Amino acid sequence: MLLNLLLAFLGIFTAGLIIFLVRRNLLHLSYTIFWFVIALIIFILGLFPGLNIKIARALGIQYAPILPVLLAILLLFIKSLKQDIEITRKEKQIRRLIQELSILKSKI
C-alpha cells in the first residue's frame, strides 16, 4: 500500500516538475506531452497496482514486475532515437547556415 502511494506521489511530483521546467523555459513545450504521459502512467500504476498484473498477463508476460522495466526501456529507446533524429536535423541546418555565411563573407 505504501509503495502504491509512493508511486502515485511520484507521478504527481513528476507532473509538477514538468510544469516548473516549462515555466522556467528549461523544457521545450514539445517534450512536455511525452513527460506528462510518463507521469500519468506512473500515477495510474500507483493508484491501480493490479492493472500492471492484468496488462502483463494479457501480453503473455509471466513475471508482472518486469513489465514497467520493459516499457521504460522501450520508451527510452524511442526517446533516444527521436533525439538523434532531431540532433541530425539541427546539425544539417547549422552546416547550411555556416555555408551560407561563408558565401556571404566571400562576397564582401
Short mmCIF file of C-alpha atoms in Angstrom, two decimals:
data_model
loop_
_atom_site.label_atom_id
_atom_site.label_comp_id
_atom_site.label_asym_id
_atom_site.label_seq_id
_atom_site.Cartn_x
_atom_site.Cartn_y
_atom_site.Cartn_z
CA MET A 1 0.00 0.00 0.00
CA LEU A 2 2.83 2.37 0.90
CA LEU A 3 4.58 1.64 -2.39
CA ASN A 4 1.38 2.42 -4.32
CA LEU A 5 1.01 5.77 -2.55
CA LEU A 6 4.68 6.49 -3.22
CA LEU A 7 4.20 5.78 -6.94
CA ALA A 8 1.10 7.98 -7.09
CA PHE A 9 3.02 10.77 -5.33
CA LEU A 10 5.94 10.28 -7.73
CA GLY A 11 3.55 10.74 -10.67
CA ILE A 12 2.19 13.96 -9.20
CA PHE A 13 5.70 15.18 -8.36
CA THR A 14 6.86 14.45 -11.92
CA ALA A 15 3.95 16.41 -13.37
CA GLY A 16 4.73 19.32 -11.06
CA LEU A 17 8.40 19.21 -12.01
CA ILE A 18 7.47 19.29 -15.71
CA ILE A 19 5.27 22.33 -15.18
CA PHE A 20 8.09 24.03 -13.25
CA LEU A 21 10.61 23.30 -16.03
CA VAL A 22 8.27 24.58 -18.75
CA ARG A 23 7.54 27.77 -16.82
CA ARG A 24 11.27 28.40 -16.33
CA ASN A 25 11.78 27.77 -20.05
CA LEU A 26 14.11 24.84 -19.31
CA LEU A 27 11.98 22.25 -21.12
CA HIS A 28 10.62 22.80 -24.59
CA LEU A 29 6.85 22.59 -24.88
CA SER A 30 7.03 19.83 -27.49
CA TYR A 31 8.67 17.46 -24.95
CA THR A 32 6.09 18.23 -22.31
CA ILE A 33 3.45 15.86 -23.67
CA PHE A 34 5.85 12.90 -23.60
CA TRP A 35 6.80 13.55 -19.97
CA PHE A 36 3.19 14.17 -18.91
CA VAL A 37 2.25 10.78 -20.36
CA ILE A 38 5.05 9.20 -18.32
CA ALA A 39 3.83 10.99 -15.17
CA LEU A 40 0.26 9.84 -15.86
CA ILE A 41 1.36 6.22 -16.32
CA ILE A 42 3.30 6.32 -13.04
CA PHE A 43 0.30 7.85 -11.27
CA ILE A 44 -2.17 5.29 -12.66
CA LEU A 45 0.10 2.34 -11.81
CA GLY A 46 0.37 3.76 -8.28
CA LEU A 47 -3.39 4.00 -7.86
CA PHE A 48 -4.24 0.69 -9.52
CA PRO A 49 -1.46 -1.82 -8.77
CA GLY A 50 -3.48 -4.74 -10.14
CA LEU A 51 -3.51 -3.10 -13.55
CA ASN A 52 0.15 -3.98 -14.05
CA ILE A 53 -0.60 -7.68 -13.45
CA LYS A 54 -3.60 -7.68 -15.80
CA ILE A 55 -1.65 -5.98 -18.61
CA ALA A 56 1.30 -8.36 -18.13
CA ARG A 57 -0.97 -11.41 -18.31
CA ALA A 58 -2.70 -10.04 -21.42
CA LEU A 59 0.71 -9.63 -23.09
CA GLY A 60 1.83 -13.09 -22.02
CA ILE A 61 4.49 -11.90 -19.58
CA GLN A 62 4.92 -14.41 -16.75
CA TYR A 63 6.67 -12.10 -14.26
CA ALA A 64 4.49 -8.98 -13.99
CA PRO A 65 7.02 -6.66 -12.25
CA ILE A 66 9.22 -6.79 -15.35
CA LEU A 67 6.55 -5.05 -17.46
CA PRO A 68 7.32 -1.48 -16.23
CA VAL A 69 11.02 -2.17 -16.79
CA LEU A 70 10.37 -3.32 -20.36
CA LEU A 71 8.14 -0.32 -21.02
CA ALA A 72 10.78 2.04 -19.59
CA ILE A 73 13.47 0.53 -21.83
CA LEU A 74 11.20 0.80 -24.86
CA LEU A 75 10.27 4.42 -24.11
CA LEU A 76 13.89 5.39 -23.51
CA PHE A 77 14.88 3.73 -26.79
CA ILE A 78 12.20 5.67 -28.68
CA LYS A 79 13.15 8.91 -26.91
CA SER A 80 16.84 8.39 -27.72
CA LEU A 81 16.09 7.67 -31.38
CA LYS A 82 13.90 10.77 -31.61
CA GLN A 83 16.65 12.89 -30.05
CA ASP A 84 19.23 11.52 -32.51
CA ILE A 85 16.97 12.37 -35.44
CA GLU A 86 16.46 15.89 -34.12
CA ILE A 87 20.19 16.40 -33.49
CA THR A 88 20.97 15.25 -37.05
CA ARG A 89 18.40 17.66 -38.45
CA LYS A 90 19.83 20.56 -36.44
CA GLU A 91 23.39 19.69 -37.46
CA LYS A 92 22.38 19.81 -41.13
CA GLN A 93 20.70 23.16 -40.54
CA ILE A 94 23.80 24.54 -38.82
CA ARG A 95 26.02 23.27 -41.64
CA ARG A 96 23.82 25.04 -44.20
CA LEU A 97 23.91 28.26 -42.21
CA ILE A 98 27.72 28.08 -41.98
CA GLN A 99 27.94 27.56 -45.74
CA GLU A 100 25.62 30.49 -46.44
CA LEU A 101 27.57 32.67 -44.04
CA SER A 102 30.88 31.81 -45.69
CA ILE A 103 29.40 32.55 -49.13
CA LEU A 104 28.19 35.94 -47.87
CA LYS A 105 31.60 36.67 -46.32
CA SER A 106 33.36 35.80 -49.57
CA LYS A 107 31.13 38.26 -51.46
CA ILE A 108 32.01 41.07 -49.06
#
